[in-house]
Tab-separated table of C-alpha atoms in Angstrom:
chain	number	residue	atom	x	y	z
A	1	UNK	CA	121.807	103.318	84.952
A	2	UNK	CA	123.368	102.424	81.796
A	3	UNK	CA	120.568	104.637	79.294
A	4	UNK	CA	121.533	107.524	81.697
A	5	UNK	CA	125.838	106.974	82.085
A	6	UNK	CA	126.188	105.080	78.974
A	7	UNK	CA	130.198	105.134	79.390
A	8	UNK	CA	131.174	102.229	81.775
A	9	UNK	CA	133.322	99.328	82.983
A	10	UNK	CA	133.430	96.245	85.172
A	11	UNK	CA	130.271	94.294	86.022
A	12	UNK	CA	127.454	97.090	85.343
A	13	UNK	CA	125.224	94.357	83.056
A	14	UNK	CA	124.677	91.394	85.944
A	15	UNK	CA	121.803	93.219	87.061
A	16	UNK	CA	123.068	94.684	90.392
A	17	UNK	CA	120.553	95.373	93.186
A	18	UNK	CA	121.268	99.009	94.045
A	19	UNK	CA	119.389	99.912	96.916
A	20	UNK	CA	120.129	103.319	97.743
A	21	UNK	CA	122.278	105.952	96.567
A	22	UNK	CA	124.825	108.316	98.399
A	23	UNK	CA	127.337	111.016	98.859
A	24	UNK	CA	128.426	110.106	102.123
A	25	UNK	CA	131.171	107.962	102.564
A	26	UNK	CA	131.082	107.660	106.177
A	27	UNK	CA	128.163	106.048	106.392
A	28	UNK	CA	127.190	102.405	106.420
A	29	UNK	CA	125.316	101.412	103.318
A	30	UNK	CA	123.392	98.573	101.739
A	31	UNK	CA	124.332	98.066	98.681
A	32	UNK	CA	124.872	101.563	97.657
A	33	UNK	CA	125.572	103.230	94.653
A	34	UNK	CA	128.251	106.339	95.725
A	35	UNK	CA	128.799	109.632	93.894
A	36	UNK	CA	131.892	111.339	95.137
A	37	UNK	CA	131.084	114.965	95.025
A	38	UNK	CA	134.293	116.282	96.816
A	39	UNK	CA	136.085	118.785	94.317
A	40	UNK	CA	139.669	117.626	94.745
A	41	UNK	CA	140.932	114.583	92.935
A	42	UNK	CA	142.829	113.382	95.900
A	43	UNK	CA	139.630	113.761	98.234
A	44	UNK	CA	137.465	111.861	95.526
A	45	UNK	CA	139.933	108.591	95.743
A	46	UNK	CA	139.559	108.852	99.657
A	47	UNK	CA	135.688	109.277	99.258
A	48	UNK	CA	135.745	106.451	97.028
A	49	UNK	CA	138.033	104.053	99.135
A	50	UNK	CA	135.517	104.489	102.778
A	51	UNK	CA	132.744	104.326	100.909
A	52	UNK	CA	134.221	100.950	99.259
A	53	UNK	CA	134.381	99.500	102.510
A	54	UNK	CA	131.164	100.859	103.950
A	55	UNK	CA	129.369	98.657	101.641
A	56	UNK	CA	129.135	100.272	98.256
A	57	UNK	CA	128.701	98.038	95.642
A	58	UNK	CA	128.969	100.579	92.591
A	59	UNK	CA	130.032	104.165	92.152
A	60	UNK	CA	130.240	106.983	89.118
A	61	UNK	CA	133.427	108.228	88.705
A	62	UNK	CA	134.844	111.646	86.512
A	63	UNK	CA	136.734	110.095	83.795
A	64	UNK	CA	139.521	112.653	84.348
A	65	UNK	CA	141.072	110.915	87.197
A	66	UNK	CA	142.701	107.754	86.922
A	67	UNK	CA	140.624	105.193	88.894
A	68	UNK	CA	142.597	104.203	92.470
A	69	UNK	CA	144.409	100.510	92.091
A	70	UNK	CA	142.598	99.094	95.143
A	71	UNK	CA	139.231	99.027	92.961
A	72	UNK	CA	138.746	95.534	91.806
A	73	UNK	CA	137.966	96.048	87.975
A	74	UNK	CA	134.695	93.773	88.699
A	75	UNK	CA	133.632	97.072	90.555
A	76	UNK	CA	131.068	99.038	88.329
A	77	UNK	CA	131.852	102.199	87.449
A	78	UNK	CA	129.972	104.601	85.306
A	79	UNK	CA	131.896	107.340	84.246
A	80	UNK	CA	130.841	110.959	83.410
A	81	UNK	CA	132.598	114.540	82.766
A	82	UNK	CA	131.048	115.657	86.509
A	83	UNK	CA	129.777	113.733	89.522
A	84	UNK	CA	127.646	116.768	91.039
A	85	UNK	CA	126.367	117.203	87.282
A	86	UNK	CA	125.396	113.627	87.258
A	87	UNK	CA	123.918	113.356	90.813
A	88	UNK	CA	121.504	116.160	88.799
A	89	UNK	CA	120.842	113.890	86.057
A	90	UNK	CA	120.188	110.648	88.212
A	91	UNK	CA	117.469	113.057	90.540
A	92	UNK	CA	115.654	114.297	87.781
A	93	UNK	CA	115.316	111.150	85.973
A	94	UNK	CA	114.179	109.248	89.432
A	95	UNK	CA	111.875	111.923	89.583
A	96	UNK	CA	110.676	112.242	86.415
A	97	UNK	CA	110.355	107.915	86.647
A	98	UNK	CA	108.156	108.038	89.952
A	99	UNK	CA	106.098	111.080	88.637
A	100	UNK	CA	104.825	112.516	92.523
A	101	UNK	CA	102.637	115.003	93.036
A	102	UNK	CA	105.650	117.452	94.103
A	103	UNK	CA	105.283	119.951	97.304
A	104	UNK	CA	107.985	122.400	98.163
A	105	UNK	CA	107.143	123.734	101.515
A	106	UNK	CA	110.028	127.018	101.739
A	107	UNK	CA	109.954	129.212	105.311
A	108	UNK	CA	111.559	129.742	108.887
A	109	UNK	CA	109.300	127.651	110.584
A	110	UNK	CA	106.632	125.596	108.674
A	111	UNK	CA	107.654	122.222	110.201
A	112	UNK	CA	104.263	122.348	111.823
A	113	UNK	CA	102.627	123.161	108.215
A	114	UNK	CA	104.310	120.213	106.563
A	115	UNK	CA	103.380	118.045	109.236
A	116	UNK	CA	99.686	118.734	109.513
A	117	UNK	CA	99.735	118.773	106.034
A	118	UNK	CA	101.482	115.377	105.263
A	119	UNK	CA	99.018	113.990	108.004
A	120	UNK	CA	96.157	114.674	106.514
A	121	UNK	CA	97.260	113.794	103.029
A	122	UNK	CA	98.228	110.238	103.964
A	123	UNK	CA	94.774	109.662	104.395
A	124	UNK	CA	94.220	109.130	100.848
A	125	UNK	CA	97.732	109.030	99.571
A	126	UNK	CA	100.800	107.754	99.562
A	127	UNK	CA	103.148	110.671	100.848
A	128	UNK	CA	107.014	110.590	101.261
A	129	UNK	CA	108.303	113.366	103.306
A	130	UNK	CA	112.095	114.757	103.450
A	131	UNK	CA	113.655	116.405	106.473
A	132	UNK	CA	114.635	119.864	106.327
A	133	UNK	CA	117.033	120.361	103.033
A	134	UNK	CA	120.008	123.030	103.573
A	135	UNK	CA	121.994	122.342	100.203
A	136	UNK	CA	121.882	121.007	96.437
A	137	UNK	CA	123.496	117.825	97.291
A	138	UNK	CA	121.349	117.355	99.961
A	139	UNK	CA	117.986	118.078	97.966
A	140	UNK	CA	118.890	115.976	94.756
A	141	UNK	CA	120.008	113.018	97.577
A	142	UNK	CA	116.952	113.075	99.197
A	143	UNK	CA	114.577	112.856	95.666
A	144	UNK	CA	116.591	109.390	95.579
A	145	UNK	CA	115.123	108.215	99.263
A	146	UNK	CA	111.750	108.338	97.810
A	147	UNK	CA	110.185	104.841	97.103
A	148	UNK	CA	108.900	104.179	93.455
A	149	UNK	CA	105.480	103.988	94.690
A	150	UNK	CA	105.442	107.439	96.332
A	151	UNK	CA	102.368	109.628	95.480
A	152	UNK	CA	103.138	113.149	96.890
A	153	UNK	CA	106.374	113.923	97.478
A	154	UNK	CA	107.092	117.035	100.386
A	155	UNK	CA	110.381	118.481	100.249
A	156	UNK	CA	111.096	120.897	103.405
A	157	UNK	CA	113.511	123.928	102.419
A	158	UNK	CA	114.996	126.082	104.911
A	159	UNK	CA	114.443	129.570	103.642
A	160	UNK	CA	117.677	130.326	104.619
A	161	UNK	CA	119.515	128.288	102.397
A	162	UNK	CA	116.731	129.272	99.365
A	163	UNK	CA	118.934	131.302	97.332
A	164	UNK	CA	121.936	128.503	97.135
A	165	UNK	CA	119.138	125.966	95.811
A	166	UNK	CA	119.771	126.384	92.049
A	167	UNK	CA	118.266	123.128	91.478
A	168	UNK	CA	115.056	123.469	93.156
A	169	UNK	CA	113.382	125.638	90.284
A	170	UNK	CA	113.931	122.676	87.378
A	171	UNK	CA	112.508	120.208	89.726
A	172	UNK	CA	108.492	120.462	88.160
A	173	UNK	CA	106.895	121.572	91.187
A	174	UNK	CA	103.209	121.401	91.264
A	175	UNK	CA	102.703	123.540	94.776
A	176	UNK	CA	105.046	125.947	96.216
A	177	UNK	CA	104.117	126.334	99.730
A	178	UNK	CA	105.693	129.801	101.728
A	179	UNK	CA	104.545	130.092	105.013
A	180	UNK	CA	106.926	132.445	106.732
A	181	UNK	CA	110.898	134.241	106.122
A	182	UNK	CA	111.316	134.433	110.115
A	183	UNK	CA	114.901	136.496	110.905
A	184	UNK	CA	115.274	136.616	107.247
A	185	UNK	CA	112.796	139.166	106.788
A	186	UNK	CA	113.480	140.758	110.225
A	187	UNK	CA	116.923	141.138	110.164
A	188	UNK	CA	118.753	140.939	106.859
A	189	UNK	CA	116.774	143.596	105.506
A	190	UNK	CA	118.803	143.945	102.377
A	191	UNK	CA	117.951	140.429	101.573
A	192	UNK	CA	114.510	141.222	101.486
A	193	UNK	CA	114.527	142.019	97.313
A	194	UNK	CA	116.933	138.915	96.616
A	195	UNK	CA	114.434	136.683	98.526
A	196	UNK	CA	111.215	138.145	96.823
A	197	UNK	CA	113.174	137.763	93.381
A	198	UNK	CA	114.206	134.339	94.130
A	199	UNK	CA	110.546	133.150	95.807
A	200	UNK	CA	108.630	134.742	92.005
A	201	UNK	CA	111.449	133.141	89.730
A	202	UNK	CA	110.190	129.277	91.774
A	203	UNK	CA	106.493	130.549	91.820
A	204	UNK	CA	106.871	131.366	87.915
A	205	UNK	CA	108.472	127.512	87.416
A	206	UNK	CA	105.425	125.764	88.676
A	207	UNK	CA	104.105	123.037	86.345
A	208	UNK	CA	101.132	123.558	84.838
A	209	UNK	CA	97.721	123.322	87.058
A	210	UNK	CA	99.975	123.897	90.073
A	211	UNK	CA	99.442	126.343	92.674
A	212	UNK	CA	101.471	128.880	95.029
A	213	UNK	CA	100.413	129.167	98.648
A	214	UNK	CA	102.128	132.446	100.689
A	215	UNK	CA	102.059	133.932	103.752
A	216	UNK	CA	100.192	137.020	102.402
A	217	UNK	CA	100.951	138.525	106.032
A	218	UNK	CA	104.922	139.162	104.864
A	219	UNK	CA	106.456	142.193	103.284
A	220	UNK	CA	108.728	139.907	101.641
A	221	UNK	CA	105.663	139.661	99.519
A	222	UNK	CA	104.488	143.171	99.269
A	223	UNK	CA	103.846	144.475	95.552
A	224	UNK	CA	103.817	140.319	94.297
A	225	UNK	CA	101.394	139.508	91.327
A	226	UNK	CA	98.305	137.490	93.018
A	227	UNK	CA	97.508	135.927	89.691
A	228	UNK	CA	95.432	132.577	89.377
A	229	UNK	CA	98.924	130.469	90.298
A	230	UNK	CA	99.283	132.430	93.719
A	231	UNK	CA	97.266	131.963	96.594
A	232	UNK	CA	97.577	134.701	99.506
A	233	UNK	CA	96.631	133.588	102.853
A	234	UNK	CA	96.203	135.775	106.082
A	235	UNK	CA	94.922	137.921	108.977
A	236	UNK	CA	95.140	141.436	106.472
A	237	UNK	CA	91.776	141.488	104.607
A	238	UNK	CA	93.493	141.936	101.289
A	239	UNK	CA	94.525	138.191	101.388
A	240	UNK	CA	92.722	136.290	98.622
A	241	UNK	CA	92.230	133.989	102.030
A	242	UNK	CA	91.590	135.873	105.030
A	243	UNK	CA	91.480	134.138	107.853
A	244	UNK	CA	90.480	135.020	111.635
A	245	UNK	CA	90.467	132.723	114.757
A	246	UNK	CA	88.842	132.754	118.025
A	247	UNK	CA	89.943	130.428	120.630
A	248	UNK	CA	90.470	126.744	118.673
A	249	UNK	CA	87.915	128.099	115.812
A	250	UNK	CA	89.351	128.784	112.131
A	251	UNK	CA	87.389	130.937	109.892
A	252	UNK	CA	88.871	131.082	106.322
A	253	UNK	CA	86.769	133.894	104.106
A	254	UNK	CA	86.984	133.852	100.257
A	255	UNK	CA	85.031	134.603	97.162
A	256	UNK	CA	83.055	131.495	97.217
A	257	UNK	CA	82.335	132.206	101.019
A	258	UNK	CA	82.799	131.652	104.514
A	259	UNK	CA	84.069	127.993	106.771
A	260	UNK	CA	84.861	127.303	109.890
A	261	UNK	CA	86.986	124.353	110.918
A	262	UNK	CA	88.470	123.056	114.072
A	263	UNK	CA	92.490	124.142	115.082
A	264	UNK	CA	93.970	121.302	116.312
A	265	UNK	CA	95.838	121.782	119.872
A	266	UNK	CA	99.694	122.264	119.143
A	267	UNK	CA	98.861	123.814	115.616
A	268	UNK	CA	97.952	127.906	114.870
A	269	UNK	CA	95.501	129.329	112.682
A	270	UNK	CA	97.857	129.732	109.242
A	271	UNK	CA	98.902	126.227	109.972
A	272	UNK	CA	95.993	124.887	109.908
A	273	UNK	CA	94.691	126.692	107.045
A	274	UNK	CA	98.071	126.241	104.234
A	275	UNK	CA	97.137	122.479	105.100
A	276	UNK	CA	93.453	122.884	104.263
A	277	UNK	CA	93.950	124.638	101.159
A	278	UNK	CA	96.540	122.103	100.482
A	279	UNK	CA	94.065	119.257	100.667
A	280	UNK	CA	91.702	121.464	98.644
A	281	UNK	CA	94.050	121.327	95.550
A	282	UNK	CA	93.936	117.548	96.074
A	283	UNK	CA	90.502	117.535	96.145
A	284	UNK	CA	89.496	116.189	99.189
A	285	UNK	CA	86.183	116.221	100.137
A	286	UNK	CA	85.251	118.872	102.853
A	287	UNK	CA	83.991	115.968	104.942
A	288	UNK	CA	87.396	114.224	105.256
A	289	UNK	CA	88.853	117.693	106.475
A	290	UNK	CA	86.521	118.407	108.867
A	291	UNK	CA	86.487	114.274	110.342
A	292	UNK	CA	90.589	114.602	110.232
A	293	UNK	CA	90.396	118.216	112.231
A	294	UNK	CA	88.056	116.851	114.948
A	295	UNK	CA	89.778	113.576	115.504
C-alpha cells in the first residue's frame, strides 16, 4: 500500500492484515480497507465514520479535507489528490500483481455463456467469477474480490451500462466475449453506432494473443473488421463459425472443418458454442470438451 499511496499517517508500517477492500460503508467488514468515493466532503466524513464502526481498520482519504476528530490518529490513512482515482490505481495494480487470464463477457443475456463457460474452465483452472457489473466503482471493486491465486478471471458486464465503463478498456483483456445487445439493439436504435463504436474501441484494446468472440448474428456488428483478433459466431453462413443445431446436437463449421458436440439441457446452441471456442483458446483438449458436454 505504501509503494502505491506513498503519502501517509498513523500506524500504516505494523503490517496490518487488510482483508478486503470497500466502498460501502454500510456494510459489515473484516478488516477492511475503505475508499470513500462520495463527491461531497461532508458525505465523505459520514462514509468514513459508518464504515469506522463497521469494522474498517484503514481507509485513503483526499488530502483536501481535514480528517474528522473522531479518527484515532493510530488509524491509517493514506492520502491521495482523488479516492475514485486511487480505487483505479489500487485495481490495476491488484491486477497487474495476480496476472489472470482476463475474460470480459459484455451482452443482454450471456449469464448462461459465462456460466457454461466458467464450468468447464474450472476443470483445469482456477477461475474467479464476478456477478453482473453495472458501474466503474463496481468493476474496479470487484478486481479486488479476486484471490491472489486466481487463474482466469470472468468479469460479467451488462451491455447496458457498456458505454459508462471507461475503465474497462485499460484493464488488459485477453478475450472479449459479446454474445448478444438484447433491447439495446431492438429498441434504442440510435444507440446502435455508439455501441458498435464503443464494442471496436474494447476489441482494439485486447492484449496481445487475445481474442474477440461476437455474436456475428447482430447488426450491432454489421460492416465490423473480422480480422485475426475477432471471432464471428452464428446461424448466417458468413460467420467465421457457423453453427446449426438439431434437437440437443451442435454442429460448429469452420475452415479447418466440421464437429459436432452435445448441447447440454438448459443451455442453446450459441451458448454452448462461445464456451467451446472459449476453451479452445485455452487449449483444451477436444476430449475434455466432449467428456464435460456429455456428463
Amino acid at each position: 500500500m505504501t509503494d502505491i499511496f506513498p503519502d501517509t499517517r498513523g500506524a500504516v508500517k505494523d503490517n496490518l492484515p487488510i482483508k478486503e477492500v470497500t466502498i460501502n460503508s454500510k456494510e459489515s467488514t473484516n478488516k477492511a480497507l475503505f475508499i470513500p468515493v462520495e463527491r461531497s466532503q461532508a458525505g465523505k466524513e459520514e462514509a468514513l465514520e459508518e464504515a469506522f464502526y463497521n469494522g474498517a481498520i484503514a481507509a485513503i482519504w483526499e488530502k483536501e479535507y481535514p480528517l474528522p476528530r473522531f479518527i484515532p490518529t493510530d488509524f491509517p490513512i493514506y492520502y491521495v489528490p482523488n479516492t475514485r482515482e486511487a480505487l483505479h490505481d489500487l485495481a490495476i495494480h491488484f491486477l497487474n500483481l495476480v496476472r489472470p487470464i482476463t475474460i470480459v463477457f459484455v451482452g443482454k443475456d450471456d449469464l448462461k455463456t459465462k456460466e457454461l463457460t466458467v464450468s468447464l474452465l474450472n476443470e483445469t483452472y482456477r477461475v474467479h467469477s464476478t456477478s453482473r457489473i453495472t458501474g466503474n466503482d463496481e468493476l474496479l471493486t470487484n478486481i479486488l474480490t479476486m484471490p491472489k491465486a486466481t487463474e482466469v478471471f470472468c468479469l460479467d458486464v451488462a451491455v447496458d451500462y457498456l458505454l459508462e465503463l471507461s475503465s474497462l478498456s485499460k484493464l488488459g483483456i485477453d478475450l472479449v466475449v459479446m454474445t448478444d445487445f438484447g433491447q439495446i439493439e431492438n429498441n434504442y436504435h440510435s444507440a446502435v453506432n455508439e455501441f458498435a463504436q464503443t464494442s471496436v474501441e474494447l476489441l482494439s484494446n485486447i492484449k496481445q494473443n487475445g481474442k474477440g468472440i461476437i455474436d456475428g448474428d447482430l447488426v450491432v456488428f454489421n460492416g465490423l473488421n473480422y480480422n485475426d483478433i475477432i471471432v464471428s459466431i452464428g446461424f448466417d453462413p458468413v460467420n467465421r463459425i457457423h453453427i446449426e443445431c438439431d434437437l440437443n446436437k451442435l454442429l460448429m463449421r469452420e475452415s479447418s472443418g466440421v464437429k459436432q458436440y452435445k448441447i447440454p439441457e438448459g443451455y442453446g446452441p450459441k451458448q454452448v458454442a462461445f464456451a467451446i471456442k472459449i476453451a479452445n483458446h485455452f487449449q483444451l483438449e477436444e476430449d475434455q470438451i466432449y467428456n464435460f458436454l456429455y456428463r
